[in-house]
Amino acid sequence: MKWVKYLVVLGILLFNISLALSQTIDVDYPMIALTGDAIYFNITLNNFSEDIYDVKVEILDLSDNSTKLSETWDGEKYQTSYRYVNDLIDSSLTNEGKIKVNITTEFEKVGNVIFRLRDSDGKTFTFSEYELHIVSLNTTDPLIDADPTDEEENDEDDELDCEVTWDENDIINGEEFSVEVECLDLLDKDYDLKVYIYDDNKNSPISQTYLDDKFLSSIYYVEEIIIGPDSDYATIDLRIKESDRDFSGDCQIGVKIRESVSHKTVFDDFEDIEIIEAEEEEEPEDEPEEEIKSNNVKSKAKDLKSDNIYNDYTENVIRLKTENIKTQKNKVYLSKNRKIMQYSIIIFIILIVLFIVLLLYMRKKK
């Protein structure tokens, strides 16, 4: 029976290891960022004890894992990313926190994103193996326009007949709004579409495109979203970037369409658009429990409004389909700790099953 004791001890050790490794984080952030742009990281703590945690986010050049590519907003100013943002998450109140990071590099890079947490006793928790793709407006990637205001000369016979529509009352800074693009007399080809809000005072779009619960930069084409022949239309959801939340007034909306294979531009148009000032958030009043449940149901229904859209983040391109959808796979990043935790739990469960089988066998033998 000595081997049974060893098995029990091994099981207890694996169980303790799995408990220690069960302290994980979930992170929501854009997979791509523009040089000089500010982005947000939403961090959720899993299975952490109640405490107040300092947090820092380091973005290092993946090629040498040492060159800093960002700086962090501490609530008053940007500071080096080597410093913690103090008291960011009080897990006795909430297990979530948001941290703002500014991309400082002027060059296209792939960044290694490292998250570090520090509790009140000074104990640190490190989570790595996350990536961020940093691109420039002057990119040489053929799938991205270097400048959204560039005009290309096209034969008039190749230009598409398109109509762009939106609800003027919906264009509110801080809220989502939809833009519909309808094209007539299409050839038997697939077309890529880009819709963006452009401010003449800046050299980049001030909007982001909504896809699969994430907002990505509007500098990118949505690939193969318009399908010929005959007529087709596409609806794109946008919002103004967080860093331009104080913007309001007149600007322009740009729409570009190109052939998916040749990348030849077949529609390029600007129209005036007015951005309505962001509404101030009011303190929510206490609601009856039944009304809260009703609102939650409505919220979930709204979140599911784009269930017929799938994406594939491949070579900095968003693949979208409105019809004849092909099922795509989303890339999921798992930290090293989470992978080890998953494997250890599986091994622990297998050992428990073996232990139970052996106990039943020994009892039957008696």
mmCIF file of C-alpha atoms in Angstrom:
data_model
loop_
_atom_site.group_PDB
_atom_site.id
_atom_site.type_symbol
_atom_site.label_atom_id
_atom_site.label_comp_id
_atom_site.label_asym_id
_atom_site.label_seq_id
_atom_site.Cartn_x
_atom_site.Cartn_y
_atom_site.Cartn_z
ATOM 1 C CA MET A 1 0.000 0.000 0.000
ATOM 2 C CA LYS A 2 3.078 2.239 0.129
ATOM 3 C CA TRP A 3 2.664 3.112 -3.555
ATOM 4 C CA VAL A 4 -0.884 4.257 -2.811
ATOM 5 C CA LYS A 5 0.488 6.765 -0.290
ATOM 6 C CA TYR A 6 2.969 8.026 -2.872
ATOM 7 C CA LEU A 7 0.126 8.452 -5.336
ATOM 8 C CA VAL A 8 -1.885 10.438 -2.805
ATOM 9 C CA VAL A 9 1.094 12.692 -2.036
ATOM 10 C CA LEU A 10 1.708 13.237 -5.762
ATOM 11 C CA GLY A 11 -1.953 14.085 -6.266
ATOM 12 C CA ILE A 12 -1.872 16.627 -3.437
ATOM 13 C CA LEU A 13 1.254 18.248 -4.883
ATOM 14 C CA LEU A 14 -0.293 18.531 -8.334
ATOM 15 C CA PHE A 15 -3.464 19.942 -6.823
ATOM 16 C CA ASN A 16 -1.494 22.655 -4.998
ATOM 17 C CA ILE A 17 0.405 23.469 -8.187
ATOM 18 C CA SER A 18 -2.844 23.812 -10.116
ATOM 19 C CA LEU A 19 -4.233 26.135 -7.434
ATOM 20 C CA ALA A 20 -1.132 28.331 -7.609
ATOM 21 C CA LEU A 21 -1.264 28.455 -11.397
ATOM 22 C CA SER A 22 -4.997 29.169 -11.429
ATOM 23 C CA GLN A 23 -4.167 32.840 -10.816
ATOM 24 C CA THR A 24 -4.495 34.055 -14.385
ATOM 25 C CA ILE A 25 -5.547 37.156 -16.267
ATOM 26 C CA ASP A 26 -7.739 37.807 -19.282
ATOM 27 C CA VAL A 27 -6.686 40.730 -21.454
ATOM 28 C CA ASP A 28 -8.739 42.512 -24.102
ATOM 29 C CA TYR A 29 -6.812 44.813 -26.433
ATOM 30 C CA PRO A 30 -6.473 45.561 -30.164
ATOM 31 C CA MET A 31 -4.075 43.205 -31.933
ATOM 32 C CA ILE A 32 -2.779 46.073 -34.059
ATOM 33 C CA ALA A 33 -1.874 49.657 -33.202
ATOM 34 C CA LEU A 34 -0.741 52.699 -35.129
ATOM 35 C CA THR A 35 2.606 54.341 -34.374
ATOM 36 C CA GLY A 36 2.071 57.303 -32.065
ATOM 37 C CA ASP A 37 -1.416 56.111 -31.152
ATOM 38 C CA ALA A 38 -2.875 55.432 -27.702
ATOM 39 C CA ILE A 39 -4.583 52.121 -26.941
ATOM 40 C CA TYR A 40 -6.278 50.582 -23.915
ATOM 41 C CA PHE A 41 -5.689 47.245 -22.216
ATOM 42 C CA ASN A 42 -8.649 45.844 -20.263
ATOM 43 C CA ILE A 43 -7.327 43.423 -17.633
ATOM 44 C CA THR A 44 -9.440 40.914 -15.694
ATOM 45 C CA LEU A 45 -8.008 39.035 -12.706
ATOM 46 C CA ASN A 46 -8.974 35.394 -12.181
ATOM 47 C CA ASN A 47 -8.701 33.670 -8.777
ATOM 48 C CA PHE A 48 -6.643 36.401 -7.125
ATOM 49 C CA SER A 49 -7.083 37.047 -3.401
ATOM 50 C CA GLU A 50 -8.696 40.289 -2.261
ATOM 51 C CA ASP A 51 -6.013 42.957 -2.358
ATOM 52 C CA ILE A 52 -5.021 46.184 -4.056
ATOM 53 C CA TYR A 53 -2.831 45.583 -7.098
ATOM 54 C CA ASP A 54 -0.390 47.828 -8.932
ATOM 55 C CA VAL A 55 -0.161 47.095 -12.656
ATOM 56 C CA LYS A 56 2.302 47.850 -15.418
ATOM 57 C CA VAL A 57 2.305 46.991 -19.101
ATOM 58 C CA GLU A 58 5.607 46.742 -20.943
ATOM 59 C CA ILE A 59 5.752 46.555 -24.735
ATOM 60 C CA LEU A 60 9.209 45.463 -25.860
ATOM 61 C CA ASP A 61 10.625 44.948 -29.336
ATOM 62 C CA LEU A 62 10.192 41.230 -29.997
ATOM 63 C CA SER A 63 13.496 41.096 -31.904
ATOM 64 C CA ASP A 64 15.639 41.973 -28.867
ATOM 65 C CA ASN A 65 13.086 41.877 -26.012
ATOM 66 C CA SER A 66 14.628 44.990 -24.474
ATOM 67 C CA THR A 67 13.815 48.083 -26.555
ATOM 68 C CA LYS A 68 10.815 49.915 -25.094
ATOM 69 C CA LEU A 69 8.049 50.725 -27.573
ATOM 70 C CA SER A 70 5.542 52.460 -25.290
ATOM 71 C CA GLU A 71 4.832 54.690 -22.323
ATOM 72 C CA THR A 72 2.021 54.465 -19.764
ATOM 73 C CA TRP A 73 -0.600 56.997 -18.662
ATOM 74 C CA ASP A 74 -0.652 57.289 -14.851
ATOM 75 C CA GLY A 75 -3.775 59.429 -14.665
ATOM 76 C CA GLU A 76 -1.944 62.733 -15.026
ATOM 77 C CA LYS A 77 0.879 62.231 -17.513
ATOM 78 C CA TYR A 78 2.697 59.631 -19.576
ATOM 79 C CA GLN A 79 5.584 57.921 -17.796
ATOM 80 C CA THR A 80 8.074 55.172 -18.577
ATOM 81 C CA SER A 81 6.475 51.760 -18.980
ATOM 82 C CA TYR A 82 8.890 50.370 -16.383
ATOM 83 C CA ARG A 83 6.844 52.041 -13.637
ATOM 84 C CA TYR A 84 3.690 50.618 -12.103
ATOM 85 C CA VAL A 85 0.327 52.351 -12.142
ATOM 86 C CA ASN A 86 -0.415 52.244 -8.427
ATOM 87 C CA ASP A 87 -3.676 50.907 -6.970
ATOM 88 C CA LEU A 88 -5.162 50.167 -10.380
ATOM 89 C CA ILE A 89 -7.282 47.194 -9.269
ATOM 90 C CA ASP A 90 -8.926 46.751 -5.862
ATOM 91 C CA SER A 91 -10.121 43.152 -6.122
ATOM 92 C CA SER A 92 -12.396 43.558 -3.097
ATOM 93 C CA LEU A 93 -14.512 45.842 -5.293
ATOM 94 C CA THR A 94 -13.817 44.644 -8.844
ATOM 95 C CA ASN A 95 -11.492 42.243 -10.610
ATOM 96 C CA GLU A 96 -11.125 44.485 -13.663
ATOM 97 C CA GLY A 97 -8.943 47.433 -14.579
ATOM 98 C CA LYS A 98 -8.105 49.539 -17.635
ATOM 99 C CA ILE A 99 -4.669 50.917 -18.467
ATOM 100 C CA LYS A 100 -3.815 53.389 -21.239
ATOM 101 C CA VAL A 101 -0.600 52.995 -23.233
ATOM 102 C CA ASN A 102 0.916 55.252 -25.896
ATOM 103 C CA ILE A 103 2.959 53.709 -28.724
ATOM 104 C CA THR A 104 6.220 55.674 -28.918
ATOM 105 C CA THR A 105 8.100 53.910 -31.709
ATOM 106 C CA GLU A 106 8.101 55.458 -35.185
ATOM 107 C CA PHE A 107 8.749 52.143 -36.909
ATOM 108 C CA GLU A 108 6.729 49.056 -37.677
ATOM 109 C CA LYS A 109 7.375 46.455 -35.008
ATOM 110 C CA VAL A 110 6.004 43.347 -33.404
ATOM 111 C CA GLY A 111 5.874 44.004 -29.683
ATOM 112 C CA ASN A 112 6.143 41.503 -26.846
ATOM 113 C CA VAL A 113 3.530 42.604 -24.296
ATOM 114 C CA ILE A 114 4.302 41.796 -20.660
ATOM 115 C CA PHE A 115 1.829 42.354 -17.820
ATOM 116 C CA ARG A 116 3.115 42.636 -14.251
ATOM 117 C CA LEU A 117 0.960 42.839 -11.126
ATOM 118 C CA ARG A 118 2.158 43.685 -7.609
ATOM 119 C CA ASP A 119 0.124 43.102 -4.447
ATOM 120 C CA SER A 120 0.302 45.055 -1.178
ATOM 121 C CA ASP A 121 3.025 42.712 0.152
ATOM 122 C CA GLY A 122 5.247 43.370 -2.852
ATOM 123 C CA LYS A 123 4.684 39.958 -4.435
ATOM 124 C CA THR A 124 4.731 40.162 -8.232
ATOM 125 C CA PHE A 125 2.862 38.181 -10.878
ATOM 126 C CA THR A 126 4.134 38.172 -14.470
ATOM 127 C CA PHE A 127 2.150 37.227 -17.571
ATOM 128 C CA SER A 128 3.840 37.242 -20.963
ATOM 129 C CA GLU A 129 3.659 35.750 -24.464
ATOM 130 C CA TYR A 130 1.206 38.378 -25.711
ATOM 131 C CA GLU A 131 1.869 40.179 -28.988
ATOM 132 C CA LEU A 132 0.976 43.555 -30.484
ATOM 133 C CA HIS A 133 1.486 44.426 -34.156
ATOM 134 C CA ILE A 134 2.552 48.055 -34.606
ATOM 135 C CA VAL A 135 2.125 49.608 -38.050
ATOM 136 C CA SER A 136 2.860 52.978 -39.625
ATOM 137 C CA LEU A 137 0.816 55.127 -41.972
ATOM 138 C CA ASN A 138 3.778 54.894 -44.344
ATOM 139 C CA THR A 139 3.622 51.119 -44.356
ATOM 140 C CA THR A 140 4.715 49.254 -47.468
ATOM 141 C CA ASP A 141 2.149 46.532 -46.866
ATOM 142 C CA PRO A 142 0.090 46.322 -50.089
ATOM 143 C CA LEU A 143 -2.997 45.468 -48.057
ATOM 144 C CA ILE A 144 -2.997 48.888 -46.380
ATOM 145 C CA ASP A 145 -3.113 52.337 -47.949
ATOM 146 C CA ALA A 146 -0.161 54.497 -46.941
ATOM 147 C CA ASP A 147 -2.339 57.603 -46.876
ATOM 148 C CA PRO A 148 -6.146 57.562 -46.955
ATOM 149 C CA THR A 149 -6.190 60.871 -48.843
ATOM 150 C CA ASP A 150 -4.088 59.575 -51.748
ATOM 151 C CA GLU A 151 -5.994 59.496 -55.005
ATOM 152 C CA GLU A 152 -5.384 56.928 -57.716
ATOM 153 C CA GLU A 153 -6.134 57.447 -61.369
ATOM 154 C CA ASN A 154 -8.667 54.931 -62.617
ATOM 155 C CA ASP A 155 -10.470 54.430 -65.860
ATOM 156 C CA GLU A 156 -13.993 55.814 -65.667
ATOM 157 C CA ASP A 157 -15.321 52.533 -67.037
ATOM 158 C CA ASP A 158 -13.881 50.694 -64.023
ATOM 159 C CA GLU A 159 -15.408 52.949 -61.379
ATOM 160 C CA LEU A 160 -18.269 51.479 -59.384
ATOM 161 C CA ASP A 161 -21.646 53.093 -58.888
ATOM 162 C CA CYS A 162 -21.978 53.201 -55.096
ATOM 163 C CA GLU A 163 -24.173 54.941 -52.559
ATOM 164 C CA VAL A 164 -23.058 55.631 -48.982
ATOM 165 C CA THR A 165 -25.715 56.253 -46.320
ATOM 166 C CA TRP A 166 -25.870 56.784 -42.550
ATOM 167 C CA ASP A 167 -28.186 58.295 -39.948
ATOM 168 C CA GLU A 168 -26.968 61.800 -39.070
ATOM 169 C CA ASN A 169 -28.461 61.564 -35.573
ATOM 170 C CA ASP A 170 -26.403 58.441 -34.794
ATOM 171 C CA ILE A 171 -22.959 59.954 -35.398
ATOM 172 C CA ILE A 172 -22.202 60.628 -31.732
ATOM 173 C CA ASN A 173 -18.685 60.579 -30.334
ATOM 174 C CA GLY A 174 -18.430 57.789 -27.788
ATOM 175 C CA GLU A 175 -21.126 55.651 -29.398
ATOM 176 C CA GLU A 176 -21.217 53.132 -32.222
ATOM 177 C CA PHE A 177 -22.751 54.100 -35.541
ATOM 178 C CA SER A 178 -23.343 52.259 -38.805
ATOM 179 C CA VAL A 179 -22.459 53.172 -42.382
ATOM 180 C CA GLU A 180 -24.033 51.308 -45.302
ATOM 181 C CA VAL A 181 -22.368 51.048 -48.704
ATOM 182 C CA GLU A 182 -24.434 49.759 -51.645
ATOM 183 C CA CYS A 183 -22.845 49.000 -55.026
ATOM 184 C CA LEU A 184 -24.644 48.419 -58.334
ATOM 185 C CA ASP A 185 -23.680 46.612 -61.547
ATOM 186 C CA LEU A 186 -20.747 44.738 -60.037
ATOM 187 C CA LEU A 187 -18.507 42.498 -62.100
ATOM 188 C CA ASP A 188 -18.043 38.853 -61.156
ATOM 189 C CA LYS A 189 -15.356 39.750 -58.626
ATOM 190 C CA ASP A 190 -14.806 40.152 -54.902
ATOM 191 C CA TYR A 191 -14.156 43.605 -53.472
ATOM 192 C CA ASP A 192 -12.446 44.983 -50.357
ATOM 193 C CA LEU A 193 -13.981 47.907 -48.474
ATOM 194 C CA LYS A 194 -12.612 50.558 -46.147
ATOM 195 C CA VAL A 195 -14.739 53.148 -44.332
ATOM 196 C CA TYR A 196 -13.112 55.717 -42.055
ATOM 197 C CA ILE A 197 -13.622 59.118 -40.465
ATOM 198 C CA TYR A 198 -10.881 61.581 -41.377
ATOM 199 C CA ASP A 199 -9.905 64.862 -39.736
ATOM 200 C CA ASP A 200 -7.871 67.272 -41.875
ATOM 201 C CA ASN A 201 -5.894 68.340 -38.800
ATOM 202 C CA LYS A 202 -4.519 64.818 -38.349
ATOM 203 C CA ASN A 203 -2.667 62.514 -40.688
ATOM 204 C CA SER A 204 -4.641 59.433 -39.726
ATOM 205 C CA PRO A 205 -8.229 58.224 -39.372
ATOM 206 C CA ILE A 206 -9.897 59.091 -36.073
ATOM 207 C CA SER A 207 -12.236 56.097 -36.261
ATOM 208 C CA GLN A 208 -12.127 52.388 -35.493
ATOM 209 C CA THR A 209 -14.001 49.481 -37.085
ATOM 210 C CA TYR A 210 -16.055 47.062 -34.977
ATOM 211 C CA LEU A 211 -15.506 43.340 -35.461
ATOM 212 C CA ASP A 212 -16.134 40.361 -33.188
ATOM 213 C CA ASP A 213 -16.395 42.413 -29.987
ATOM 214 C CA LYS A 214 -13.246 44.404 -30.801
ATOM 215 C CA PHE A 215 -12.514 47.795 -32.327
ATOM 216 C CA LEU A 216 -9.629 47.816 -34.798
ATOM 217 C CA SER A 217 -8.059 50.733 -36.628
ATOM 218 C CA SER A 218 -9.984 51.942 -39.684
ATOM 219 C CA ILE A 219 -6.784 52.153 -41.737
ATOM 220 C CA TYR A 220 -7.379 48.561 -42.818
ATOM 221 C CA TYR A 221 -9.516 47.222 -45.621
ATOM 222 C CA VAL A 222 -12.254 44.744 -44.825
ATOM 223 C CA GLU A 223 -11.462 42.026 -47.326
ATOM 224 C CA GLU A 224 -13.968 40.424 -49.696
ATOM 225 C CA ILE A 225 -17.023 41.945 -48.042
ATOM 226 C CA ILE A 226 -18.685 42.980 -51.336
ATOM 227 C CA ILE A 227 -19.356 40.130 -53.746
ATOM 228 C CA GLY A 228 -20.225 40.429 -57.448
ATOM 229 C CA PRO A 229 -21.814 40.078 -59.889
ATOM 230 C CA ASP A 230 -24.934 42.291 -59.913
ATOM 231 C CA SER A 231 -25.524 44.306 -56.727
ATOM 232 C CA ASP A 232 -24.379 43.924 -53.143
ATOM 233 C CA TYR A 233 -24.122 46.001 -49.984
ATOM 234 C CA ALA A 234 -22.200 45.982 -46.718
ATOM 235 C CA THR A 235 -22.778 47.592 -43.332
ATOM 236 C CA ILE A 236 -19.789 48.668 -41.251
ATOM 237 C CA ASP A 237 -19.985 49.674 -37.572
ATOM 238 C CA LEU A 238 -17.613 52.440 -36.493
ATOM 239 C CA ARG A 239 -16.782 54.563 -33.492
ATOM 240 C CA ILE A 240 -14.439 57.473 -32.808
ATOM 241 C CA LYS A 241 -11.156 56.441 -31.178
ATOM 242 C CA GLU A 242 -10.777 56.822 -27.420
ATOM 243 C CA SER A 243 -7.882 59.232 -27.945
ATOM 244 C CA ASP A 244 -10.216 61.531 -29.953
ATOM 245 C CA ARG A 245 -13.125 61.362 -27.519
ATOM 246 C CA ASP A 246 -13.151 65.161 -27.148
ATOM 247 C CA PHE A 247 -13.605 65.703 -30.910
ATOM 248 C CA SER A 248 -16.823 67.152 -32.326
ATOM 249 C CA GLY A 249 -17.825 69.107 -35.401
ATOM 250 C CA ASP A 250 -17.356 68.804 -39.148
ATOM 251 C CA CYS A 251 -14.965 66.326 -40.731
ATOM 252 C CA GLN A 252 -15.043 63.841 -43.604
ATOM 253 C CA ILE A 253 -16.006 60.228 -44.083
ATOM 254 C CA GLY A 254 -13.955 58.322 -46.622
ATOM 255 C CA VAL A 255 -14.978 55.200 -48.522
ATOM 256 C CA LYS A 256 -12.576 53.151 -50.627
ATOM 257 C CA ILE A 257 -13.327 49.999 -52.587
ATOM 258 C CA ARG A 258 -10.810 47.933 -54.497
ATOM 259 C CA GLU A 259 -10.727 44.626 -56.318
ATOM 260 C CA SER A 260 -9.621 41.889 -53.942
ATOM 261 C CA VAL A 261 -7.180 40.210 -56.336
ATOM 262 C CA SER A 262 -5.581 43.103 -58.237
ATOM 263 C CA HIS A 263 -5.934 45.709 -55.438
ATOM 264 C CA LYS A 264 -7.073 48.165 -58.081
ATOM 265 C CA THR A 265 -9.121 50.998 -56.576
ATOM 266 C CA VAL A 266 -12.575 51.156 -58.169
ATOM 267 C CA PHE A 267 -14.281 53.613 -55.818
ATOM 268 C CA ASP A 268 -12.797 56.445 -53.764
ATOM 269 C CA ASP A 269 -14.994 59.149 -52.323
ATOM 270 C CA PHE A 270 -15.148 61.643 -49.456
ATOM 271 C CA GLU A 271 -18.292 63.168 -48.001
ATOM 272 C CA ASP A 272 -18.836 65.713 -45.257
ATOM 273 C CA ILE A 273 -20.021 64.352 -41.933
ATOM 274 C CA GLU A 274 -20.715 65.948 -38.553
ATOM 275 C CA ILE A 275 -19.591 64.308 -35.318
ATOM 276 C CA ILE A 276 -21.951 65.093 -32.447
ATOM 277 C CA GLU A 277 -20.298 65.884 -29.118
ATOM 278 C CA ALA A 278 -20.062 63.010 -26.651
ATOM 279 C CA GLU A 279 -22.825 62.966 -24.086
ATOM 280 C CA GLU A 280 -21.894 63.255 -20.426
ATOM 281 C CA GLU A 281 -22.479 60.069 -18.479
ATOM 282 C CA GLU A 282 -25.114 60.323 -15.769
ATOM 283 C CA GLU A 283 -25.009 58.442 -12.494
ATOM 284 C CA PRO A 284 -27.276 55.398 -12.877
ATOM 285 C CA GLU A 285 -30.286 55.204 -10.571
ATOM 286 C CA ASP A 286 -31.182 52.058 -8.683
ATOM 287 C CA GLU A 287 -33.462 49.878 -10.775
ATOM 288 C CA PRO A 288 -35.836 47.125 -9.701
ATOM 289 C CA GLU A 289 -34.389 43.637 -10.124
ATOM 290 C CA GLU A 290 -36.898 42.698 -12.851
ATOM 291 C CA GLU A 291 -36.040 45.813 -14.870
ATOM 292 C CA ILE A 292 -32.310 45.076 -14.544
ATOM 293 C CA LYS A 293 -32.871 41.567 -15.904
ATOM 294 C CA SER A 294 -34.867 43.006 -18.797
ATOM 295 C CA ASN A 295 -32.076 45.471 -19.615
ATOM 296 C CA ASN A 296 -29.504 42.683 -19.478
ATOM 297 C CA VAL A 297 -31.521 40.674 -22.000
ATOM 298 C CA LYS A 298 -31.703 43.686 -24.311
ATOM 299 C CA SER A 299 -27.970 44.257 -23.933
ATOM 300 C CA LYS A 300 -27.206 40.655 -24.833
ATOM 301 C CA ALA A 301 -29.467 40.920 -27.862
ATOM 302 C CA LYS A 302 -27.556 43.996 -28.994
ATOM 303 C CA ASP A 303 -24.225 42.211 -28.531
ATOM 304 C CA LEU A 304 -25.448 39.439 -30.818
ATOM 305 C CA LYS A 305 -26.417 41.777 -33.643
ATOM 306 C CA SER A 306 -23.406 40.796 -35.743
ATOM 307 C CA ASP A 307 -23.658 37.029 -35.276
ATOM 308 C CA ASN A 308 -23.660 36.607 -39.044
ATOM 309 C CA ILE A 309 -20.176 38.069 -39.317
ATOM 310 C CA TYR A 310 -16.943 36.139 -38.906
ATOM 311 C CA ASN A 311 -13.355 37.296 -39.179
ATOM 312 C CA ASP A 312 -9.890 36.037 -39.849
ATOM 313 C CA TYR A 313 -6.984 38.205 -38.782
ATOM 314 C CA THR A 314 -4.445 37.275 -41.428
ATOM 315 C CA GLU A 315 -1.550 39.483 -42.553
ATOM 316 C CA ASN A 316 -3.103 42.567 -40.934
ATOM 317 C CA VAL A 317 -6.356 42.092 -42.864
ATOM 318 C CA ILE A 318 -9.854 41.709 -41.468
ATOM 319 C CA ARG A 319 -11.882 39.176 -43.418
ATOM 320 C CA LEU A 320 -15.608 39.820 -43.295
ATOM 321 C CA LYS A 321 -18.538 38.220 -45.054
ATOM 322 C CA THR A 322 -22.169 39.280 -45.152
ATOM 323 C CA GLU A 323 -23.295 36.383 -47.336
ATOM 324 C CA ASN A 324 -21.892 32.952 -48.233
ATOM 325 C CA ILE A 325 -19.952 33.064 -44.995
ATOM 326 C CA LYS A 326 -16.977 30.762 -44.483
ATOM 327 C CA THR A 327 -16.324 29.797 -40.894
ATOM 328 C CA GLN A 328 -13.093 31.384 -39.687
ATOM 329 C CA LYS A 329 -10.912 30.831 -36.625
ATOM 330 C CA ASN A 330 -9.977 33.577 -34.205
ATOM 331 C CA LYS A 331 -6.448 33.599 -32.855
ATOM 332 C CA VAL A 332 -6.339 33.184 -29.088
ATOM 333 C CA TYR A 333 -3.274 34.022 -27.043
ATOM 334 C CA LEU A 334 -2.597 31.863 -23.976
ATOM 335 C CA SER A 335 0.075 32.774 -21.450
ATOM 336 C CA LYS A 336 2.674 30.205 -20.419
ATOM 337 C CA ASN A 337 1.169 30.007 -16.907
ATOM 338 C CA ARG A 338 -2.257 29.236 -18.280
ATOM 339 C CA LYS A 339 -0.907 26.473 -20.534
ATOM 340 C CA ILE A 340 0.921 24.862 -17.593
ATOM 341 C CA MET A 341 -2.199 25.190 -15.469
ATOM 342 C CA GLN A 342 -4.322 23.438 -18.078
ATOM 343 C CA TYR A 343 -1.875 20.559 -18.417
ATOM 344 C CA SER A 344 -1.473 20.160 -14.655
ATOM 345 C CA ILE A 345 -5.226 20.032 -14.120
ATOM 346 C CA ILE A 346 -5.577 17.373 -16.825
ATOM 347 C CA ILE A 347 -2.805 15.282 -15.237
ATOM 348 C CA PHE A 348 -4.356 15.713 -11.804
ATOM 349 C CA ILE A 349 -7.755 14.528 -13.036
ATOM 350 C CA ILE A 350 -6.160 11.490 -14.698
ATOM 351 C CA LEU A 351 -4.362 10.589 -11.458
ATOM 352 C CA ILE A 352 -7.563 10.937 -9.444
ATOM 353 C CA VAL A 353 -9.360 8.608 -11.847
ATOM 354 C CA LEU A 354 -6.512 6.078 -11.604
ATOM 355 C CA PHE A 355 -6.545 6.341 -7.820
ATOM 356 C CA ILE A 356 -10.292 5.658 -7.668
ATOM 357 C CA VAL A 357 -9.937 2.692 -10.023
ATOM 358 C CA LEU A 358 -7.145 1.241 -7.872
ATOM 359 C CA LEU A 359 -9.174 1.686 -4.689
ATOM 360 C CA LEU A 360 -12.130 -0.110 -6.261
ATOM 361 C CA TYR A 361 -9.824 -2.875 -7.462
ATOM 362 C CA MET A 362 -8.255 -3.308 -4.005
ATOM 363 C CA ARG A 363 -11.673 -3.392 -2.330
ATOM 364 C CA LYS A 364 -12.928 -5.974 -4.800
ATOM 365 C CA LYS A 365 -9.791 -8.078 -4.228
ATOM 366 C CA LYS A 366 -10.450 -8.142 -0.486
#
